């Protein structure tokens, strides 16, 4: 706990209020006349929704980003994506480093909370986040400019390169083309650059730290082992599933070569993990493909990254726990290490609360929204999962939602980005204190 203005605030509550303030500032900036193209009007809800989507690095929009927002508005969205993707506390630390001011312990704890770190000693990763993020995004801008500069001219091409480098690395899903990356479905170079940026952003900065230090220490943490192995398995499985369920995308990309179909399948396996940039409309997917995409959006990326969802480590840990239980073992293990039981309990709680929030949101939206007559449950489930997983892929119902529907989607985006534990602890004002007593233990029948 820390004291501010003689009142006591928990770190989760401060973090939640911080993101709310960023969204509020973004809303006010997007309401300025200079943010909208001449002849167009921006309502409060449009600005509020766009600011929330950008800060929560989601990509769901009520208006077309390219045609509705003027250059100033697009710049505001880019800044919001950057702040939301890296976390506003990262920028607070960067400011302190620039003015050579030492961080207070309260600030260190707040950074720990915002980046999902285990302890304050890991706060040194913030410096890595700043340096690595700047380097990757500048490199991505340069690589994109090699193509965009030739296509769109040096100035406009540079802006497109910078904007989309930020959007891809922060897994935000915003684009300035109107149809995401559909124009480039036959461009292996651009799809490869975008895929690398998306993966780099969803890796998690603690994973990056372990990888960069591997040559020096010759070991990786249990967290990195779990994140990399789970991510690799999900990636390989996703490519196989999409190749099977979509018949190698041939039904709507007949003009493609086999190699380009494979590249699009790989890109298709990457982007639902909270990136939101697509090369086709997801309304063209099969029912099996849509179902699997919903699952990928629910899982998301790695903790401590720009991605959303319940995270790969949660799924990986619960899978290992299930395997251990079915084998009659007490503890889940990986790489000759045993996971702490509080990790398992936290993962189970996260999964349960996430499913409860999603179920309630689907129920309310299904009852209150004007949905397509056919497959209405698919549309609303896909939209809810895209918001919660901060993915931004939509089947086209976002702009058709009523006020209640938009507010629910905004709340899901916020929870998905800030984190379930942070938001729930803020609402219930949870205190990290253990009671001094324990009740007698007794078992119940399971299964």
Short mmCIF file of C-alpha atoms in Angstrom, two decimals:
data_model
loop_
_atom_site.label_atom_id
_atom_site.label_comp_id
_atom_site.label_asym_id
_atom_site.label_seq_id
_atom_site.Cartn_x
_atom_site.Cartn_y
_atom_site.Cartn_z
CA UNK A 1 0.00 0.00 0.00
CA UNK A 2 1.05 3.58 -0.59
CA UNK A 3 -0.30 6.92 0.54
CA UNK A 4 -1.32 9.65 -1.88
CA UNK A 5 -3.03 12.79 -0.64
CA UNK A 6 -3.48 11.14 2.75
CA UNK A 7 -5.70 8.44 1.27
CA UNK A 8 -4.72 4.81 0.96
CA UNK A 9 -4.92 3.23 -2.48
CA UNK A 10 -4.03 -0.30 -3.56
CA UNK A 11 -1.65 -0.76 -6.47
CA UNK A 12 -4.31 -2.45 -8.64
CA UNK A 13 -6.65 0.50 -8.07
CA UNK A 14 -3.94 3.01 -9.01
CA UNK A 15 -3.16 1.02 -12.13
CA UNK A 16 -6.83 0.85 -13.09
CA UNK A 17 -7.31 4.59 -12.55
CA UNK A 18 -4.17 5.25 -14.57
CA UNK A 19 -5.55 3.47 -17.64
CA UNK A 20 -8.88 5.26 -17.18
CA UNK A 21 -7.06 8.60 -17.19
CA UNK A 22 -5.20 7.71 -20.39
CA UNK A 23 -8.51 6.76 -22.05
CA UNK A 24 -10.12 10.01 -20.86
CA UNK A 25 -7.27 12.15 -22.23
CA UNK A 26 -7.40 10.26 -25.52
CA UNK A 27 -11.17 10.81 -25.75
CA UNK A 28 -10.79 14.57 -25.27
CA UNK A 29 -8.06 14.77 -27.91
CA UNK A 30 -10.12 12.78 -30.42
CA UNK A 31 -13.09 15.13 -29.85
CA UNK A 32 -11.03 18.11 -31.04
CA UNK A 33 -12.09 19.33 -34.53
CA UNK A 34 -8.51 18.89 -35.78
CA UNK A 35 -8.73 15.16 -35.08
CA UNK A 36 -11.53 14.57 -37.60
CA UNK A 37 -11.41 15.00 -41.36
CA UNK A 38 -13.24 18.07 -42.76
CA UNK A 39 -16.97 17.54 -43.24
CA UNK A 40 -17.17 14.71 -40.72
CA UNK A 41 -18.39 14.76 -37.12
CA UNK A 42 -17.10 12.69 -34.21
CA UNK A 43 -19.60 11.86 -31.47
CA UNK A 44 -18.55 11.42 -27.88
CA UNK A 45 -19.20 7.67 -28.02
CA UNK A 46 -17.09 7.30 -31.17
CA UNK A 47 -14.17 9.13 -29.54
CA UNK A 48 -14.62 7.26 -26.25
CA UNK A 49 -14.84 3.86 -27.95
CA UNK A 50 -11.83 4.55 -30.21
CA UNK A 51 -9.73 5.81 -27.30
CA UNK A 52 -10.60 2.72 -25.26
CA UNK A 53 -9.86 0.39 -28.17
CA UNK A 54 -6.49 2.06 -28.88
CA UNK A 55 -5.40 2.22 -25.22
CA UNK A 56 -6.45 -1.39 -24.71
CA UNK A 57 -4.65 -2.29 -27.98
CA UNK A 58 -7.71 -4.02 -29.38
CA UNK A 59 -8.55 -2.58 -32.80
CA UNK A 60 -12.35 -2.73 -32.74
CA UNK A 61 -13.70 0.49 -34.28
CA UNK A 62 -16.97 2.25 -34.98
CA UNK A 63 -15.57 4.24 -37.92
CA UNK A 64 -12.89 3.63 -40.53
CA UNK A 65 -9.58 4.83 -39.12
CA UNK A 66 -8.19 5.89 -42.49
CA UNK A 67 -11.14 7.91 -43.78
CA UNK A 68 -12.65 9.32 -40.58
CA UNK A 69 -9.62 10.50 -38.62
CA UNK A 70 -7.38 13.31 -39.78
CA UNK A 71 -3.58 12.98 -39.41
CA UNK A 72 -3.79 14.45 -35.89
CA UNK A 73 -6.44 11.91 -34.89
CA UNK A 74 -4.36 9.09 -36.34
CA UNK A 75 -1.35 10.37 -34.38
CA UNK A 76 -3.40 10.35 -31.17
CA UNK A 77 -4.44 6.75 -31.87
CA UNK A 78 -0.81 5.77 -32.50
CA UNK A 79 0.30 7.33 -29.20
CA UNK A 80 -2.55 5.62 -27.34
CA UNK A 81 -1.54 2.28 -28.85
CA UNK A 82 2.04 2.83 -27.72
CA UNK A 83 1.06 3.86 -24.18
CA UNK A 84 -1.50 1.07 -23.89
CA UNK A 85 0.77 -1.57 -25.36
CA UNK A 86 3.82 -0.89 -23.22
CA UNK A 87 1.87 0.32 -20.17
CA UNK A 88 1.71 3.88 -18.95
CA UNK A 89 3.95 3.00 -15.99
CA UNK A 90 6.71 2.13 -18.46
CA UNK A 91 6.58 5.69 -19.73
CA UNK A 92 6.66 7.01 -16.17
CA UNK A 93 9.83 5.01 -15.57
CA UNK A 94 11.30 6.22 -18.88
CA UNK A 95 10.68 9.84 -17.84
CA UNK A 96 12.42 9.21 -14.50
CA UNK A 97 15.39 7.68 -16.30
CA UNK A 98 15.64 10.61 -18.69
CA UNK A 99 15.77 13.14 -15.86
CA UNK A 100 18.03 10.78 -13.85
CA UNK A 101 15.63 10.60 -10.94
CA UNK A 102 15.64 7.47 -8.79
CA UNK A 103 12.35 5.60 -8.54
CA UNK A 104 10.51 5.54 -5.22
CA UNK A 105 9.74 2.13 -3.78
CA UNK A 106 6.00 2.78 -4.20
CA UNK A 107 6.56 3.42 -7.91
CA UNK A 108 8.57 0.21 -8.17
CA UNK A 109 5.70 -1.78 -6.67
CA UNK A 110 3.24 -0.13 -9.07
CA UNK A 111 5.47 -1.04 -12.04
CA UNK A 112 5.65 -4.60 -10.71
CA UNK A 113 1.85 -4.75 -10.68
CA UNK A 114 1.47 -3.23 -14.16
CA UNK A 115 3.94 -5.68 -15.78
CA UNK A 116 2.80 -8.80 -13.88
CA UNK A 117 6.25 -9.26 -12.35
CA UNK A 118 6.83 -11.74 -9.52
CA UNK A 119 8.96 -9.38 -7.45
CA UNK A 120 10.42 -5.88 -7.43
CA UNK A 121 13.89 -7.16 -8.32
CA UNK A 122 12.63 -7.87 -11.84
CA UNK A 123 11.93 -4.17 -12.41
CA UNK A 124 15.18 -3.89 -14.31
CA UNK A 125 13.27 -5.40 -17.23
CA UNK A 126 11.67 -1.96 -17.75
CA UNK A 127 14.91 -0.65 -19.23
CA UNK A 128 14.91 -3.62 -21.58
CA UNK A 129 11.28 -2.94 -22.51
CA UNK A 130 12.07 0.64 -23.46
CA UNK A 131 15.21 -0.13 -25.47
CA UNK A 132 13.87 -3.26 -27.15
CA UNK A 133 10.51 -1.69 -28.02
CA UNK A 134 12.11 1.35 -29.63
CA UNK A 135 14.61 -0.80 -31.53
CA UNK A 136 12.04 -3.31 -32.84
CA UNK A 137 9.51 -0.66 -33.87
CA UNK A 138 12.12 1.47 -35.62
CA UNK A 139 13.44 -1.61 -37.39
CA UNK A 140 9.90 -2.59 -38.32
CA UNK A 141 9.25 0.91 -39.64
CA UNK A 142 12.35 0.71 -41.81
CA UNK A 143 11.47 -2.72 -43.19
CA UNK A 144 7.88 -1.68 -43.95
CA UNK A 145 9.11 1.55 -45.56
CA UNK A 146 11.11 -0.45 -48.10
CA UNK A 147 7.75 -1.48 -49.53
CA UNK A 148 5.37 1.31 -48.49
CA UNK A 149 7.77 4.07 -49.59
CA UNK A 150 7.75 2.70 -53.12
CA UNK A 151 3.97 2.22 -53.13
CA UNK A 152 2.75 5.41 -51.45
CA UNK A 153 5.56 7.96 -51.70
CA UNK A 154 8.23 8.83 -49.19
CA UNK A 155 6.18 10.93 -46.70
CA UNK A 156 2.88 9.03 -46.69
CA UNK A 157 4.79 5.75 -46.91
CA UNK A 158 6.84 6.71 -43.85
CA UNK A 159 3.73 7.50 -41.82
CA UNK A 160 2.05 4.24 -42.88
CA UNK A 161 5.21 2.35 -41.95
CA UNK A 162 5.46 3.94 -38.49
CA UNK A 163 1.75 3.61 -37.70
CA UNK A 164 1.55 -0.05 -38.70
CA UNK A 165 4.83 -0.92 -37.01
CA UNK A 166 3.35 0.40 -33.76
CA UNK A 167 0.03 -1.33 -34.40
CA UNK A 168 1.65 -4.70 -35.15
CA UNK A 169 4.22 -4.65 -32.33
CA UNK A 170 1.62 -3.51 -29.78
CA UNK A 171 -0.81 -6.13 -31.14
CA UNK A 172 -3.34 -3.32 -31.56
CA UNK A 173 -5.03 -4.23 -34.86
CA UNK A 174 -5.58 -0.68 -36.17
CA UNK A 175 -4.89 -0.08 -39.86
CA UNK A 176 -4.98 2.81 -42.33
CA UNK A 177 -6.00 0.78 -45.39
CA UNK A 178 -9.70 0.24 -44.61
CA UNK A 179 -9.56 -3.54 -45.08
CA UNK A 180 -6.67 -4.40 -42.76
CA UNK A 181 -3.96 -6.19 -44.79
CA UNK A 182 -6.21 -7.69 -47.48
CA UNK A 183 -4.35 -5.70 -50.16
CA UNK A 184 -1.14 -7.53 -49.29
CA UNK A 185 -2.31 -11.15 -49.08
CA UNK A 186 -0.01 -11.98 -52.02
CA UNK A 187 3.00 -10.09 -50.62
CA UNK A 188 5.17 -12.56 -48.66
CA UNK A 189 7.66 -9.85 -47.65
CA UNK A 190 5.12 -7.62 -45.92
CA UNK A 191 3.30 -10.53 -44.28
CA UNK A 192 6.60 -11.82 -42.92
CA UNK A 193 7.53 -8.40 -41.48
CA UNK A 194 4.11 -8.01 -39.87
CA UNK A 195 4.24 -11.55 -38.47
CA UNK A 196 7.67 -10.92 -36.89
CA UNK A 197 6.46 -7.65 -35.32
CA UNK A 198 3.34 -9.33 -33.93
CA UNK A 199 5.30 -12.24 -32.46
CA UNK A 200 7.92 -9.88 -31.02
CA UNK A 201 5.22 -7.89 -29.22
CA UNK A 202 3.37 -10.93 -27.88
CA UNK A 203 6.51 -12.72 -26.62
CA UNK A 204 6.65 -11.04 -23.23
CA UNK A 205 9.58 -8.94 -22.11
CA UNK A 206 10.73 -11.37 -19.42
CA UNK A 207 10.99 -13.98 -22.17
CA UNK A 208 13.01 -11.55 -24.27
CA UNK A 209 15.29 -10.90 -21.31
CA UNK A 210 15.95 -14.62 -20.83
CA UNK A 211 16.61 -15.14 -24.54
CA UNK A 212 19.04 -12.22 -24.76
CA UNK A 213 20.89 -13.35 -21.62
CA UNK A 214 20.99 -17.04 -22.54
CA UNK A 215 24.52 -16.91 -23.99
CA UNK A 216 25.74 -15.48 -20.69
CA UNK A 217 23.86 -17.58 -18.12
CA UNK A 218 23.08 -20.71 -20.24
CA UNK A 219 19.69 -21.24 -18.63
CA UNK A 220 16.13 -20.05 -18.95
CA UNK A 221 13.56 -19.48 -16.25
CA UNK A 222 10.62 -21.83 -15.81
CA UNK A 223 8.35 -19.01 -17.01
CA UNK A 224 10.25 -18.69 -20.30
CA UNK A 225 10.34 -22.45 -20.80
CA UNK A 226 6.60 -22.71 -20.32
CA UNK A 227 5.83 -19.66 -22.48
CA UNK A 228 8.02 -20.77 -25.40
CA UNK A 229 6.90 -24.38 -25.39
CA UNK A 230 3.21 -23.56 -25.05
CA UNK A 231 3.45 -20.88 -27.74
CA UNK A 232 5.25 -23.21 -30.15
CA UNK A 233 2.69 -26.00 -29.64
CA UNK A 234 -0.24 -23.62 -30.13
CA UNK A 235 1.38 -22.14 -33.23
CA UNK A 236 2.06 -25.51 -34.87
CA UNK A 237 -1.41 -26.80 -33.97
CA UNK A 238 -3.04 -23.64 -35.31
CA UNK A 239 -1.39 -23.93 -38.73
CA UNK A 240 -2.49 -27.56 -39.00
CA UNK A 241 -6.06 -26.79 -37.90
CA UNK A 242 -6.47 -23.91 -40.35
CA UNK A 243 -4.99 -25.91 -43.22
CA UNK A 244 -7.50 -28.67 -42.51
CA UNK A 245 -10.60 -26.62 -41.71
CA UNK A 246 -10.14 -24.05 -44.49
CA UNK A 247 -8.85 -26.48 -47.12
CA UNK A 248 -5.68 -24.41 -47.42
CA UNK A 249 -7.77 -21.23 -47.90
CA UNK A 250 -8.52 -22.30 -51.47
CA UNK A 251 -12.22 -21.51 -51.30
CA UNK A 252 -11.62 -17.76 -51.28
CA UNK A 253 -8.02 -17.44 -52.50
CA UNK A 254 -8.13 -19.56 -55.66
CA UNK A 255 -5.69 -17.25 -57.42
CA UNK A 256 -2.96 -17.96 -54.85
CA UNK A 257 -0.09 -20.33 -55.27
CA UNK A 258 0.31 -23.15 -52.74
CA UNK A 259 3.21 -21.27 -51.13
CA UNK A 260 1.13 -18.11 -50.62
CA UNK A 261 -1.74 -20.13 -49.21
CA UNK A 262 0.66 -21.63 -46.69
CA UNK A 263 2.05 -18.20 -45.77
CA UNK A 264 -1.50 -16.86 -45.29
CA UNK A 265 -2.34 -19.89 -43.15
CA UNK A 266 0.69 -19.20 -40.95
CA UNK A 267 -0.25 -15.52 -40.70
CA UNK A 268 -3.79 -16.60 -39.91
CA UNK A 269 -2.43 -18.71 -37.04
CA UNK A 270 -0.53 -15.73 -35.61
CA UNK A 271 -2.98 -12.84 -35.83
CA UNK A 272 -5.86 -14.15 -33.61
CA UNK A 273 -3.38 -14.20 -30.69
CA UNK A 274 -4.50 -10.56 -30.05
CA UNK A 275 -2.95 -8.90 -33.14
CA UNK A 276 -6.12 -8.27 -35.15
CA UNK A 277 -4.44 -7.59 -38.51
CA UNK A 278 -5.96 -9.87 -41.16
CA UNK A 279 -5.62 -10.64 -44.87
CA UNK A 280 -9.28 -11.56 -45.41
CA UNK A 281 -12.74 -11.22 -43.88
CA UNK A 282 -13.41 -13.72 -41.12
CA UNK A 283 -17.01 -14.00 -42.30
CA UNK A 284 -15.58 -16.33 -44.97
CA UNK A 285 -14.26 -18.85 -42.46
CA UNK A 286 -15.88 -22.22 -41.86
CA UNK A 287 -17.69 -22.91 -38.60
CA UNK A 288 -14.73 -24.98 -37.41
CA UNK A 289 -12.30 -22.20 -38.32
CA UNK A 290 -14.36 -19.61 -36.44
CA UNK A 291 -14.58 -21.87 -33.38
CA UNK A 292 -10.82 -22.36 -33.30
CA UNK A 293 -10.23 -18.62 -33.79
CA UNK A 294 -12.43 -17.92 -30.77
CA UNK A 295 -10.27 -20.32 -28.75
CA UNK A 296 -7.06 -18.60 -29.90
CA UNK A 297 -8.43 -15.15 -28.98
CA UNK A 298 -9.33 -16.47 -25.54
CA UNK A 299 -5.79 -17.78 -24.95
CA UNK A 300 -3.93 -14.69 -26.23
CA UNK A 301 -0.19 -14.11 -25.81
CA UNK A 302 2.44 -14.22 -23.08
CA UNK A 303 2.20 -12.37 -19.71
CA UNK A 304 4.12 -9.11 -19.55
CA UNK A 305 3.66 -8.52 -23.29
CA UNK A 306 1.46 -6.26 -25.40
CA UNK A 307 -1.01 -9.14 -25.89
CA UNK A 308 -4.30 -9.89 -24.14
CA UNK A 309 -6.26 -13.07 -23.34
CA UNK A 310 -5.79 -15.35 -20.35
CA UNK A 311 -2.20 -15.91 -21.59
CA UNK A 312 -0.30 -18.95 -22.84
CA UNK A 313 1.29 -19.70 -19.47
CA UNK A 314 -2.14 -20.06 -17.87
CA UNK A 315 -3.21 -22.63 -20.44
CA UNK A 316 0.17 -24.35 -20.32
CA UNK A 317 0.22 -24.62 -16.53
CA UNK A 318 -3.37 -25.90 -16.29
CA UNK A 319 -2.64 -28.46 -19.01
CA UNK A 320 0.39 -29.71 -17.09
CA UNK A 321 -1.66 -29.82 -13.88
CA UNK A 322 -4.37 -31.85 -15.62
CA UNK A 323 -1.78 -34.29 -17.01
CA UNK A 324 -0.17 -34.65 -13.58
CA UNK A 325 -3.55 -35.30 -11.93
CA UNK A 326 -4.54 -37.89 -14.52
CA UNK A 327 -1.21 -39.65 -13.98
CA UNK A 328 -1.72 -39.67 -10.24
CA UNK A 329 1.02 -37.12 -9.57
CA UNK A 330 0.59 -34.28 -7.11
CA UNK A 331 2.70 -31.57 -8.73
CA UNK A 332 2.92 -30.30 -12.34
CA UNK A 333 6.52 -30.20 -13.56
CA UNK A 334 8.49 -28.89 -16.52
CA UNK A 335 12.22 -28.80 -17.31
CA UNK A 336 13.00 -30.57 -14.00
CA UNK A 337 11.20 -27.84 -12.03
CA UNK A 338 8.02 -28.00 -9.92
CA UNK A 339 5.41 -25.23 -10.19
CA UNK A 340 4.27 -23.50 -7.02
CA UNK A 341 0.74 -24.37 -5.94
CA UNK A 342 -0.22 -20.70 -5.68
CA UNK A 343 0.53 -20.44 -9.44
CA UNK A 344 -1.94 -23.25 -10.10
CA UNK A 345 -4.60 -21.69 -7.85
CA UNK A 346 -4.13 -18.30 -9.52
CA UNK A 347 -4.43 -19.86 -12.99
CA UNK A 348 -7.60 -21.73 -12.04
CA UNK A 349 -9.14 -18.58 -10.56
CA UNK A 350 -8.21 -16.58 -13.65
CA UNK A 351 -9.79 -19.17 -15.94
CA UNK A 352 -12.99 -19.35 -13.89
CA UNK A 353 -13.45 -15.58 -13.62
CA UNK A 354 -12.68 -15.10 -17.32
CA UNK A 355 -15.26 -17.68 -18.34
CA UNK A 356 -17.83 -16.14 -15.99
CA UNK A 357 -17.27 -12.62 -17.38
CA UNK A 358 -17.46 -13.88 -20.96
CA UNK A 359 -20.63 -15.92 -20.31
CA UNK A 360 -22.39 -12.95 -18.70
CA UNK A 361 -21.36 -10.63 -21.54
CA UNK A 362 -22.61 -13.08 -24.19
CA UNK A 363 -25.93 -13.51 -22.37
CA UNK A 364 -26.54 -9.77 -22.08
CA UNK A 365 -25.53 -9.01 -25.68
CA UNK A 366 -27.56 -11.89 -27.08
CA UNK A 367 -30.63 -10.56 -25.27
CA UNK A 368 -30.23 -6.83 -25.98
CA UNK A 369 -28.65 -6.53 -29.44
CA UNK A 370 -30.13 -6.67 -32.94
CA UNK A 371 -28.08 -9.56 -34.31
CA UNK A 372 -28.13 -11.40 -37.65
CA UNK A 373 -30.89 -14.01 -37.73
CA UNK A 374 -28.51 -16.78 -38.74
CA UNK A 375 -25.66 -17.79 -36.44
CA UNK A 376 -26.40 -14.91 -34.04
CA UNK A 377 -24.67 -16.72 -31.15
CA UNK A 378 -21.53 -17.10 -33.27
CA UNK A 379 -21.48 -13.37 -34.05
CA UNK A 380 -21.88 -12.27 -30.43
CA UNK A 381 -19.46 -14.88 -29.04
CA UNK A 382 -16.83 -13.87 -31.61
CA UNK A 383 -17.27 -10.18 -30.78
CA UNK A 384 -17.07 -10.77 -27.02
CA UNK A 385 -13.95 -12.90 -27.33
CA UNK A 386 -12.31 -10.39 -29.69
CA UNK A 387 -12.87 -7.65 -27.12
CA UNK A 388 -11.78 -9.68 -24.09
CA UNK A 389 -8.70 -11.00 -25.89
CA UNK A 390 -7.94 -7.47 -27.19
CA UNK A 391 -7.79 -8.98 -30.67
CA UNK A 392 -9.95 -6.60 -32.68
CA UNK A 393 -11.11 -9.07 -35.32
CA UNK A 394 -14.83 -8.66 -35.94
CA UNK A 395 -17.57 -10.26 -38.00
CA UNK A 396 -18.94 -6.78 -38.69
CA UNK A 397 -21.36 -6.08 -35.84
CA UNK A 398 -19.28 -3.60 -33.80
CA UNK A 399 -20.75 -0.43 -35.32
CA UNK A 400 -24.29 -1.90 -35.14
CA UNK A 401 -24.25 -2.36 -31.37
CA UNK A 402 -26.51 -0.13 -29.29
CA UNK A 403 -25.23 1.98 -26.40
CA UNK A 404 -25.35 -0.89 -23.89
CA UNK A 405 -23.57 -3.20 -26.32
CA UNK A 406 -20.78 -0.70 -26.92
CA UNK A 407 -20.30 -0.16 -23.20
CA UNK A 408 -20.06 -3.90 -22.59
CA UNK A 409 -17.49 -4.31 -25.38
CA UNK A 410 -15.50 -1.38 -23.98
CA UNK A 411 -15.56 -2.94 -20.50
CA UNK A 412 -14.33 -6.24 -21.93
CA UNK A 413 -11.50 -4.50 -23.78
CA UNK A 414 -10.50 -2.73 -20.57
CA UNK A 415 -10.56 -5.90 -18.49
CA UNK A 416 -8.66 -7.79 -21.17
CA UNK A 417 -5.85 -5.22 -21.29
CA UNK A 418 -5.54 -4.15 -17.66
CA UNK A 419 -5.98 -7.69 -16.41
CA UNK A 420 -8.70 -9.58 -14.57
CA UNK A 421 -6.88 -9.61 -11.24
CA UNK A 422 -6.08 -5.91 -11.37
CA UNK A 423 -9.66 -4.91 -12.20
CA UNK A 424 -11.25 -7.33 -9.73
CA UNK A 425 -8.91 -6.30 -6.90
CA UNK A 426 -9.77 -2.67 -7.67
CA UNK A 427 -13.52 -3.33 -7.53
CA UNK A 428 -13.48 -5.48 -4.40
CA UNK A 429 -10.66 -3.51 -2.73
CA UNK A 430 -8.83 -6.75 -1.98
CA UNK A 431 -6.03 -6.63 0.57
CA UNK A 432 -3.00 -8.94 0.36
CA UNK A 433 -3.49 -10.20 3.93
CA UNK A 434 -3.91 -13.78 5.04
CA UNK A 435 -6.27 -14.61 7.95
CA UNK A 436 -4.59 -15.82 11.14
CA UNK A 437 -6.71 -18.98 11.23
CA UNK A 438 -7.70 -21.91 8.98
CA UNK A 439 -10.89 -24.00 9.10
CA UNK A 440 -10.78 -27.82 9.43
CA UNK A 441 -10.15 -29.63 6.17
CA UNK A 442 -12.72 -31.91 4.54
CA UNK A 443 -13.01 -33.43 1.05
CA UNK A 444 -15.87 -33.45 -1.49
CA UNK A 445 -16.65 -35.67 -4.46
CA UNK A 446 -15.28 -34.35 -7.79
CA UNK A 447 -16.32 -35.64 -11.21
#
